């Protein structure tokens, strides 16, 4: 089969003639061409009659204009390719007046007549003269609205700003409008609705992008704040460790000074130096004497204080958590004191997430509530304070201990 196209061996593009191959070589610097039996496609859009040379070109045309129907006229236009480069001659040179040197009178092309009043209105609206003339010609000089609609539909055409030309001796008038005025109005409404929806979609997309950006910035700010809090917490822990170490060294110095003073007094009195090993047996004797004394049992207030001290010591690395637990306990007791007849203030579900996070999961939290009179009931699911067991003195003492624990910075340190 004879070749019907030239194929670029570098990029695979099909070309109809030697002239196209030369232009392609100048633009791309490709030089590897071979004769091919594969014809260049000729897909003609049924809507606007635009020819497309490839499937990719027709897809781009569909994406740009929305036209989807094409007629394949490849076989109608295909012909064997000539590998002879055409020679320019005087007969083939176009003359500016529209004729050619071949001697045959070429048909003269002129700008079609359009409605001048509508043309002036279109120009006043900001449309170029060529685009306005083309719109009036192809919309049949029907109306200003029809011309504007044509411009909207064909604004992406590559030749939209070229002045239209028609044969001078053509008796065929401008194409009549294919749509009735009612259909034109409906079409214009559809176009406006489509433009409105497109604008709304774009605004929604931009809003989503802005929301994503706000979320990203918010996350970065939260992460920065968290890191700052972690660094501050570490700094406080280091300061406390340094203070404790300094306090330990100071106590050690005081103890050494006491030992030195004691040794100096023994020397002045003429006593021999104290033997540390000999002094140890006397300790059990003293303890035995003390054990013979009656021991006073700890009061509820002391037990509460010890319970709060234990809670703070156990969770000393998180002051905020300890303070929140103390404030929560104070709130529970305050509600009972102010509303002793309200059962909802005297009954606490142990599985409640807020109670567990603030009190229940901390060492000593539930024990403190039990010291205030609360009892476990219903299989350990609730803490309940019976109405007849409310002791105002105990509640007040517990409140005083909680206030001291919250306000005294040295509470539980020793």
Tab-separated table of C-alpha atoms in Angstrom:
chain	number	residue	atom	x	y	z
A	1	UNK	CA	0.000	0.000	0.000
A	2	UNK	CA	1.333	3.433	-0.941
A	3	UNK	CA	2.315	5.826	1.815
A	4	UNK	CA	-0.317	8.368	2.764
A	5	UNK	CA	1.585	10.271	5.467
A	6	UNK	CA	4.992	11.003	6.933
A	7	UNK	CA	5.680	9.801	10.480
A	8	UNK	CA	8.199	11.500	12.796
A	9	UNK	CA	10.419	8.795	14.236
A	10	UNK	CA	11.274	10.981	17.242
A	11	UNK	CA	7.764	11.815	18.518
A	12	UNK	CA	5.386	9.694	16.377
A	13	UNK	CA	3.477	12.650	14.875
A	14	UNK	CA	1.726	11.984	11.528
A	15	UNK	CA	2.119	14.659	8.862
A	16	UNK	CA	0.143	15.091	5.638
A	17	UNK	CA	2.858	16.498	3.365
A	18	UNK	CA	6.514	17.334	2.933
A	19	UNK	CA	5.762	20.976	3.800
A	20	UNK	CA	4.298	19.946	7.158
A	21	UNK	CA	7.338	17.749	7.799
A	22	UNK	CA	9.643	20.710	7.080
A	23	UNK	CA	7.676	22.964	9.446
A	24	UNK	CA	7.723	20.249	12.128
A	25	UNK	CA	11.486	19.852	11.749
A	26	UNK	CA	12.010	23.626	12.100
A	27	UNK	CA	9.884	23.796	15.254
A	28	UNK	CA	11.184	20.640	16.998
A	29	UNK	CA	14.610	19.995	15.392
A	30	UNK	CA	13.425	16.430	14.634
A	31	UNK	CA	14.899	14.970	11.446
A	32	UNK	CA	13.897	11.300	11.490
A	33	UNK	CA	10.908	10.994	9.103
A	34	UNK	CA	9.585	7.920	7.320
A	35	UNK	CA	6.744	7.208	4.886
A	36	UNK	CA	3.727	5.629	6.614
A	37	UNK	CA	0.574	3.844	5.447
A	38	UNK	CA	-1.327	5.267	8.455
A	39	UNK	CA	-3.511	8.189	7.371
A	40	UNK	CA	-3.819	11.444	9.296
A	41	UNK	CA	-7.275	11.483	10.873
A	42	UNK	CA	-9.878	13.940	9.671
A	43	UNK	CA	-12.521	14.087	12.428
A	44	UNK	CA	-15.042	16.845	11.682
A	45	UNK	CA	-17.170	18.256	14.526
A	46	UNK	CA	-20.844	18.024	13.535
A	47	UNK	CA	-21.666	21.097	15.625
A	48	UNK	CA	-19.116	23.674	14.458
A	49	UNK	CA	-17.427	21.795	11.523
A	50	UNK	CA	-13.977	22.119	13.088
A	51	UNK	CA	-11.569	19.445	11.734
A	52	UNK	CA	-9.393	17.520	14.183
A	53	UNK	CA	-6.282	15.630	13.101
A	54	UNK	CA	-6.142	13.179	16.031
A	55	UNK	CA	-8.167	11.683	18.860
A	56	UNK	CA	-6.232	13.864	21.328
A	57	UNK	CA	-7.165	16.999	19.382
A	58	UNK	CA	-10.847	15.978	19.293
A	59	UNK	CA	-10.784	15.300	23.059
A	60	UNK	CA	-9.352	18.771	23.675
A	61	UNK	CA	-12.038	20.281	21.426
A	62	UNK	CA	-14.747	18.421	23.381
A	63	UNK	CA	-13.310	19.574	26.699
A	64	UNK	CA	-13.153	23.190	25.526
A	65	UNK	CA	-16.529	23.471	23.733
A	66	UNK	CA	-18.624	20.547	24.972
A	67	UNK	CA	-19.119	19.230	21.416
A	68	UNK	CA	-19.035	15.431	21.391
A	69	UNK	CA	-20.239	14.383	17.912
A	70	UNK	CA	-17.580	13.927	15.189
A	71	UNK	CA	-17.723	12.512	11.664
A	72	UNK	CA	-14.707	10.535	10.430
A	73	UNK	CA	-13.885	11.801	6.927
A	74	UNK	CA	-10.387	10.354	6.833
A	75	UNK	CA	-11.068	8.004	3.900
A	76	UNK	CA	-12.650	10.811	1.898
A	77	UNK	CA	-9.568	13.040	2.057
A	78	UNK	CA	-6.765	10.472	2.139
A	79	UNK	CA	-4.472	10.406	-0.897
A	80	UNK	CA	-0.948	9.099	-1.577
A	81	UNK	CA	1.684	11.447	-0.284
A	82	UNK	CA	4.098	13.118	-2.666
A	83	UNK	CA	7.699	13.119	-1.507
A	84	UNK	CA	8.579	15.904	-3.961
A	85	UNK	CA	8.996	19.254	-2.225
A	86	UNK	CA	6.840	21.830	-4.074
A	87	UNK	CA	8.656	24.543	-5.933
A	88	UNK	CA	7.469	28.076	-5.485
A	89	UNK	CA	6.678	29.863	-8.741
A	90	UNK	CA	5.254	33.170	-9.757
A	91	UNK	CA	2.033	31.408	-10.711
A	92	UNK	CA	1.573	30.155	-7.130
A	93	UNK	CA	2.328	33.446	-5.384
A	94	UNK	CA	-0.794	35.094	-3.987
A	95	UNK	CA	-1.450	38.645	-5.098
A	96	UNK	CA	-2.709	41.026	-2.362
A	97	UNK	CA	-5.925	41.821	-4.251
A	98	UNK	CA	-7.097	38.250	-3.767
A	99	UNK	CA	-6.109	36.879	-7.245
A	100	UNK	CA	-3.301	34.446	-8.021
A	101	UNK	CA	-0.653	34.383	-10.711
A	102	UNK	CA	-2.178	31.319	-12.336
A	103	UNK	CA	-4.318	33.504	-14.550
A	104	UNK	CA	-7.542	32.089	-13.121
A	105	UNK	CA	-9.570	34.811	-11.466
A	106	UNK	CA	-9.894	33.848	-7.797
A	107	UNK	CA	-13.153	34.563	-6.069
A	108	UNK	CA	-12.985	37.855	-4.193
A	109	UNK	CA	-13.740	37.682	-0.449
A	110	UNK	CA	-15.319	40.624	1.403
A	111	UNK	CA	-16.550	41.434	4.920
A	112	UNK	CA	-20.260	40.581	5.155
A	113	UNK	CA	-22.843	43.276	5.778
A	114	UNK	CA	-24.165	43.369	9.355
A	115	UNK	CA	-26.571	45.533	11.334
A	116	UNK	CA	-24.556	48.684	12.114
A	117	UNK	CA	-26.718	49.707	15.067
A	118	UNK	CA	-26.242	46.380	16.811
A	119	UNK	CA	-22.544	46.458	15.866
A	120	UNK	CA	-22.135	49.820	17.590
A	121	UNK	CA	-23.897	48.495	20.693
A	122	UNK	CA	-21.577	45.481	20.825
A	123	UNK	CA	-18.515	47.719	20.456
A	124	UNK	CA	-19.862	49.941	23.233
A	125	UNK	CA	-20.056	46.842	25.427
A	126	UNK	CA	-16.310	46.297	24.915
A	127	UNK	CA	-16.260	43.604	22.185
A	128	UNK	CA	-13.627	43.991	19.423
A	129	UNK	CA	-15.054	44.936	16.031
A	130	UNK	CA	-13.947	41.688	14.387
A	131	UNK	CA	-15.542	39.560	17.128
A	132	UNK	CA	-18.739	41.627	17.077
A	133	UNK	CA	-18.976	41.411	13.253
A	134	UNK	CA	-18.411	37.635	13.349
A	135	UNK	CA	-21.062	37.229	16.065
A	136	UNK	CA	-23.642	39.263	14.136
A	137	UNK	CA	-22.917	37.443	10.874
A	138	UNK	CA	-23.183	33.927	12.316
A	139	UNK	CA	-26.154	34.752	14.548
A	140	UNK	CA	-28.087	36.017	11.511
A	141	UNK	CA	-28.216	39.695	12.564
A	142	UNK	CA	-31.168	38.616	14.670
A	143	UNK	CA	-30.649	40.639	17.839
A	144	UNK	CA	-28.131	41.945	20.331
A	145	UNK	CA	-28.928	39.089	22.699
A	146	UNK	CA	-28.378	36.461	19.996
A	147	UNK	CA	-24.997	37.995	19.108
A	148	UNK	CA	-23.917	38.044	22.777
A	149	UNK	CA	-24.992	34.403	23.162
A	150	UNK	CA	-22.939	33.477	20.095
A	151	UNK	CA	-19.883	35.175	21.597
A	152	UNK	CA	-20.350	33.285	24.879
A	153	UNK	CA	-20.626	29.941	23.057
A	154	UNK	CA	-17.631	30.555	20.763
A	155	UNK	CA	-15.312	32.640	22.969
A	156	UNK	CA	-12.707	29.847	22.971
A	157	UNK	CA	-12.622	29.467	19.161
A	158	UNK	CA	-9.125	30.227	17.831
A	159	UNK	CA	-10.505	32.442	15.022
A	160	UNK	CA	-13.068	34.310	17.134
A	161	UNK	CA	-11.224	37.633	16.654
A	162	UNK	CA	-10.737	37.245	12.878
A	163	UNK	CA	-12.918	39.308	10.568
A	164	UNK	CA	-15.345	36.989	8.703
A	165	UNK	CA	-15.142	36.876	4.869
A	166	UNK	CA	-17.750	35.855	2.326
A	167	UNK	CA	-17.546	35.663	-1.493
A	168	UNK	CA	-18.245	39.047	-3.098
A	169	UNK	CA	-20.592	37.577	-5.725
A	170	UNK	CA	-22.355	35.311	-3.298
A	171	UNK	CA	-26.080	35.833	-3.317
A	172	UNK	CA	-26.501	33.788	-0.244
A	173	UNK	CA	-27.421	36.029	2.630
A	174	UNK	CA	-26.238	35.599	6.198
A	175	UNK	CA	-27.353	32.376	7.865
A	176	UNK	CA	-30.753	32.603	9.424
A	177	UNK	CA	-31.013	32.051	13.138
A	178	UNK	CA	-31.653	28.419	13.871
A	179	UNK	CA	-33.506	29.211	17.081
A	180	UNK	CA	-36.718	31.062	17.728
A	181	UNK	CA	-36.666	34.072	20.096
A	182	UNK	CA	-38.161	31.929	22.834
A	183	UNK	CA	-35.506	29.268	22.303
A	184	UNK	CA	-32.826	31.975	22.320
A	185	UNK	CA	-34.090	33.223	25.683
A	186	UNK	CA	-34.133	29.693	27.072
A	187	UNK	CA	-30.604	29.098	25.781
A	188	UNK	CA	-29.397	32.377	27.277
A	189	UNK	CA	-30.981	31.436	30.616
A	190	UNK	CA	-29.263	28.054	30.494
A	191	UNK	CA	-25.928	29.737	29.774
A	192	UNK	CA	-26.382	32.169	32.652
A	193	UNK	CA	-27.381	29.322	34.973
A	194	UNK	CA	-24.348	27.322	33.880
A	195	UNK	CA	-22.073	30.306	34.479
A	196	UNK	CA	-23.655	30.845	37.921
A	197	UNK	CA	-23.160	27.188	38.893
A	198	UNK	CA	-19.594	27.290	37.656
A	199	UNK	CA	-18.939	30.398	39.761
A	200	UNK	CA	-20.534	28.780	42.831
A	201	UNK	CA	-18.425	25.634	42.367
A	202	UNK	CA	-15.284	27.749	42.082
A	203	UNK	CA	-16.217	29.679	45.231
A	204	UNK	CA	-16.853	26.401	47.096
A	205	UNK	CA	-13.515	25.046	45.918
A	206	UNK	CA	-11.721	28.185	47.076
A	207	UNK	CA	-13.551	28.012	50.426
A	208	UNK	CA	-12.418	24.390	50.859
A	209	UNK	CA	-8.857	25.410	50.091
A	210	UNK	CA	-9.069	28.258	52.608
A	211	UNK	CA	-10.553	25.900	55.222
A	212	UNK	CA	-7.728	23.398	54.651
A	213	UNK	CA	-5.216	26.217	55.081
A	214	UNK	CA	-6.926	27.356	58.308
A	215	UNK	CA	-6.874	23.789	59.654
A	216	UNK	CA	-3.189	23.404	58.762
A	217	UNK	CA	-2.272	26.686	60.461
A	218	UNK	CA	-4.377	25.720	63.506
A	219	UNK	CA	-2.586	22.384	63.805
A	220	UNK	CA	0.787	24.079	63.546
A	221	UNK	CA	-0.188	26.576	66.253
A	222	UNK	CA	-1.439	23.783	68.546
A	223	UNK	CA	1.742	21.795	67.990
A	224	UNK	CA	3.875	24.858	68.717
A	225	UNK	CA	1.858	25.536	71.893
A	226	UNK	CA	2.194	21.914	72.999
A	227	UNK	CA	5.964	21.988	72.469
A	228	UNK	CA	6.188	25.262	74.385
A	229	UNK	CA	4.216	23.760	77.291
A	230	UNK	CA	6.395	20.632	77.262
A	231	UNK	CA	9.544	22.756	77.350
A	232	UNK	CA	8.126	24.873	80.194
A	233	UNK	CA	7.185	21.731	82.142
A	234	UNK	CA	10.666	20.282	81.655
A	235	UNK	CA	12.216	23.564	82.765
A	236	UNK	CA	10.109	23.600	85.952
A	237	UNK	CA	11.039	19.974	86.685
A	238	UNK	CA	14.735	20.779	86.237
A	239	UNK	CA	14.415	23.794	88.540
A	240	UNK	CA	12.724	21.687	91.220
A	241	UNK	CA	15.380	19.019	90.968
A	242	UNK	CA	18.055	21.672	91.303
A	243	UNK	CA	16.249	23.171	94.328
A	244	UNK	CA	15.952	19.748	95.992
A	245	UNK	CA	19.603	19.027	95.358
A	246	UNK	CA	20.559	22.408	96.788
A	247	UNK	CA	18.360	21.755	99.832
A	248	UNK	CA	19.955	18.329	100.329
A	249	UNK	CA	23.447	19.816	100.185
A	250	UNK	CA	22.425	22.537	102.666
A	251	UNK	CA	21.058	19.916	105.098
A	252	UNK	CA	24.221	17.880	104.711
A	253	UNK	CA	26.305	20.953	105.533
A	254	UNK	CA	24.155	21.665	108.606
A	255	UNK	CA	24.491	18.044	109.767
A	256	UNK	CA	28.276	18.149	109.336
A	257	UNK	CA	28.391	21.448	111.215
A	258	UNK	CA	26.360	19.937	114.085
A	259	UNK	CA	28.673	16.940	114.204
A	260	UNK	CA	31.720	19.207	114.241
A	261	UNK	CA	30.236	21.369	117.037
A	262	UNK	CA	29.406	18.243	119.053
A	263	UNK	CA	32.944	16.901	118.600
A	264	UNK	CA	34.383	20.293	119.607
A	265	UNK	CA	32.297	20.392	122.803
A	266	UNK	CA	33.399	16.860	123.760
A	267	UNK	CA	37.009	17.865	123.175
A	268	UNK	CA	36.681	20.952	125.392
A	269	UNK	CA	35.079	18.846	128.125
A	270	UNK	CA	37.905	16.361	127.895
A	271	UNK	CA	35.674	13.553	126.723
A	272	UNK	CA	36.886	11.044	124.181
A	273	UNK	CA	35.561	11.329	120.627
A	274	UNK	CA	32.133	9.740	120.165
A	275	UNK	CA	32.214	6.288	118.641
A	276	UNK	CA	29.427	6.100	116.030
A	277	UNK	CA	29.249	2.303	116.354
A	278	UNK	CA	28.873	2.488	120.140
A	279	UNK	CA	26.059	5.024	119.990
A	280	UNK	CA	23.787	2.815	117.872
A	281	UNK	CA	22.640	0.332	120.602
A	282	UNK	CA	21.068	3.142	122.593
A	283	UNK	CA	18.531	3.817	119.830
A	284	UNK	CA	16.333	0.730	120.432
A	285	UNK	CA	16.221	1.508	124.135
A	286	UNK	CA	14.798	4.973	123.439
A	287	UNK	CA	12.286	3.554	120.989
A	288	UNK	CA	11.263	0.907	123.509
A	289	UNK	CA	10.561	3.596	126.097
A	290	UNK	CA	8.536	5.571	123.548
A	291	UNK	CA	6.560	2.530	122.602
A	292	UNK	CA	5.367	2.211	126.156
A	293	UNK	CA	3.554	5.569	125.855
A	294	UNK	CA	-0.058	5.549	124.689
A	295	UNK	CA	-0.466	6.389	120.970
A	296	UNK	CA	-3.252	8.765	120.012
A	297	UNK	CA	-5.208	7.514	117.005
A	298	UNK	CA	-5.193	9.784	113.953
A	299	UNK	CA	-8.295	11.911	113.507
A	300	UNK	CA	-10.337	12.007	110.298
A	301	UNK	CA	-8.958	15.441	109.529
A	302	UNK	CA	-5.388	14.141	109.780
A	303	UNK	CA	-6.288	11.189	107.591
A	304	UNK	CA	-7.779	13.571	105.014
A	305	UNK	CA	-4.647	15.719	105.098
A	306	UNK	CA	-2.449	12.654	104.689
A	307	UNK	CA	-4.676	11.443	101.807
A	308	UNK	CA	-4.311	14.770	99.990
A	309	UNK	CA	-0.551	14.837	100.689
A	310	UNK	CA	-0.227	11.315	99.252
A	311	UNK	CA	-2.195	12.343	96.143
A	312	UNK	CA	0.092	15.323	95.539
A	313	UNK	CA	3.278	13.302	96.147
A	314	UNK	CA	2.162	10.524	93.808
A	315	UNK	CA	1.392	12.944	90.975
A	316	UNK	CA	3.954	15.645	91.751
A	317	UNK	CA	5.121	15.776	88.152
A	318	UNK	CA	1.752	17.219	87.030
A	319	UNK	CA	0.732	20.163	89.238
A	320	UNK	CA	-2.192	21.098	86.971
A	321	UNK	CA	-3.707	17.633	87.306
A	322	UNK	CA	-3.351	17.676	91.117
A	323	UNK	CA	-4.853	21.155	91.430
A	324	UNK	CA	-7.779	20.168	89.200
A	325	UNK	CA	-8.429	17.111	91.402
A	326	UNK	CA	-8.457	19.275	94.556
A	327	UNK	CA	-10.852	21.789	92.959
A	328	UNK	CA	-13.164	18.977	91.779
A	329	UNK	CA	-13.304	17.472	95.279
A	330	UNK	CA	-14.015	20.930	96.705
A	331	UNK	CA	-16.881	21.368	94.204
A	332	UNK	CA	-18.439	18.009	95.172
A	333	UNK	CA	-18.307	18.850	98.896
A	334	UNK	CA	-19.573	22.399	98.304
A	335	UNK	CA	-22.610	21.066	96.425
A	336	UNK	CA	-23.386	18.644	99.291
A	337	UNK	CA	-22.992	21.399	101.889
A	338	UNK	CA	-25.268	23.835	100.016
A	339	UNK	CA	-27.869	21.268	98.887
A	340	UNK	CA	-27.915	18.419	101.442
A	341	UNK	CA	-31.408	17.285	100.379
A	342	UNK	CA	-30.528	16.956	96.677
A	343	UNK	CA	-29.650	13.311	95.979
A	344	UNK	CA	-27.981	14.137	92.665
A	345	UNK	CA	-25.187	15.940	94.596
A	346	UNK	CA	-24.739	12.998	96.954
A	347	UNK	CA	-24.513	10.250	94.320
A	348	UNK	CA	-21.538	9.891	91.950
A	349	UNK	CA	-21.123	7.227	89.258
A	350	UNK	CA	-17.610	5.797	89.513
A	351	UNK	CA	-17.502	4.986	85.801
A	352	UNK	CA	-18.219	8.611	84.841
A	353	UNK	CA	-15.424	9.688	82.481
A	354	UNK	CA	-15.036	13.185	83.966
A	355	UNK	CA	-14.908	11.818	87.525
A	356	UNK	CA	-12.365	9.170	86.510
A	357	UNK	CA	-10.107	11.668	84.736
A	358	UNK	CA	-10.149	14.227	87.550
A	359	UNK	CA	-10.466	12.150	90.749
A	360	UNK	CA	-11.126	8.417	90.348
A	361	UNK	CA	-7.877	7.563	88.537
A	362	UNK	CA	-5.696	9.470	91.053
A	363	UNK	CA	-4.278	7.742	94.105
A	364	UNK	CA	-6.229	8.752	97.198
A	365	UNK	CA	-9.129	10.452	95.401
A	366	UNK	CA	-11.838	7.888	96.211
A	367	UNK	CA	-10.350	7.295	99.699
A	368	UNK	CA	-10.778	11.013	100.472
A	369	UNK	CA	-14.447	10.846	99.410
A	370	UNK	CA	-14.982	7.837	101.693
A	371	UNK	CA	-13.427	9.738	104.611
A	372	UNK	CA	-16.043	12.456	103.983
A	373	UNK	CA	-18.818	9.870	104.438
A	374	UNK	CA	-19.395	8.557	100.903
A	375	UNK	CA	-19.978	4.813	100.589
A	376	UNK	CA	-19.733	2.436	97.657
A	377	UNK	CA	-23.048	0.885	96.632
A	378	UNK	CA	-24.720	-1.169	93.894
A	379	UNK	CA	-21.724	-3.421	93.437
A	380	UNK	CA	-19.198	-0.613	93.609
A	381	UNK	CA	-20.772	1.328	90.712
A	382	UNK	CA	-21.685	4.427	92.725
A	383	UNK	CA	-20.360	6.537	95.601
A	384	UNK	CA	-23.316	7.596	97.758
A	385	UNK	CA	-23.574	9.820	100.835
A	386	UNK	CA	-26.779	9.016	102.805
A	387	UNK	CA	-28.731	12.027	103.996
A	388	UNK	CA	-28.625	10.938	107.633
A	389	UNK	CA	-24.837	10.494	107.544
A	390	UNK	CA	-23.954	14.023	106.426
A	391	UNK	CA	-21.611	15.455	109.058
A	392	UNK	CA	-21.268	19.204	108.588
A	393	UNK	CA	-18.125	19.305	110.741
A	394	UNK	CA	-16.426	16.648	108.583
A	395	UNK	CA	-17.504	18.398	105.361
A	396	UNK	CA	-16.202	21.750	106.644
A	397	UNK	CA	-12.900	20.188	107.782
A	398	UNK	CA	-12.495	18.523	104.396
A	399	UNK	CA	-13.161	21.853	102.670
A	400	UNK	CA	-10.583	23.590	104.850
A	401	UNK	CA	-7.971	20.929	104.042
A	402	UNK	CA	-8.700	21.245	100.325
A	403	UNK	CA	-8.386	25.047	100.472
A	404	UNK	CA	-5.052	24.678	102.250
A	405	UNK	CA	-3.852	22.146	99.671
A	406	UNK	CA	-4.844	24.462	96.797
A	407	UNK	CA	-3.507	27.752	98.192
A	408	UNK	CA	-0.447	26.596	100.161
A	409	UNK	CA	2.479	26.203	97.707
A	410	UNK	CA	4.421	24.123	100.262
A	411	UNK	CA	1.590	21.649	100.919
A	412	UNK	CA	2.864	18.087	100.638
A	413	UNK	CA	6.469	19.139	99.956
A	414	UNK	CA	7.861	17.584	103.140
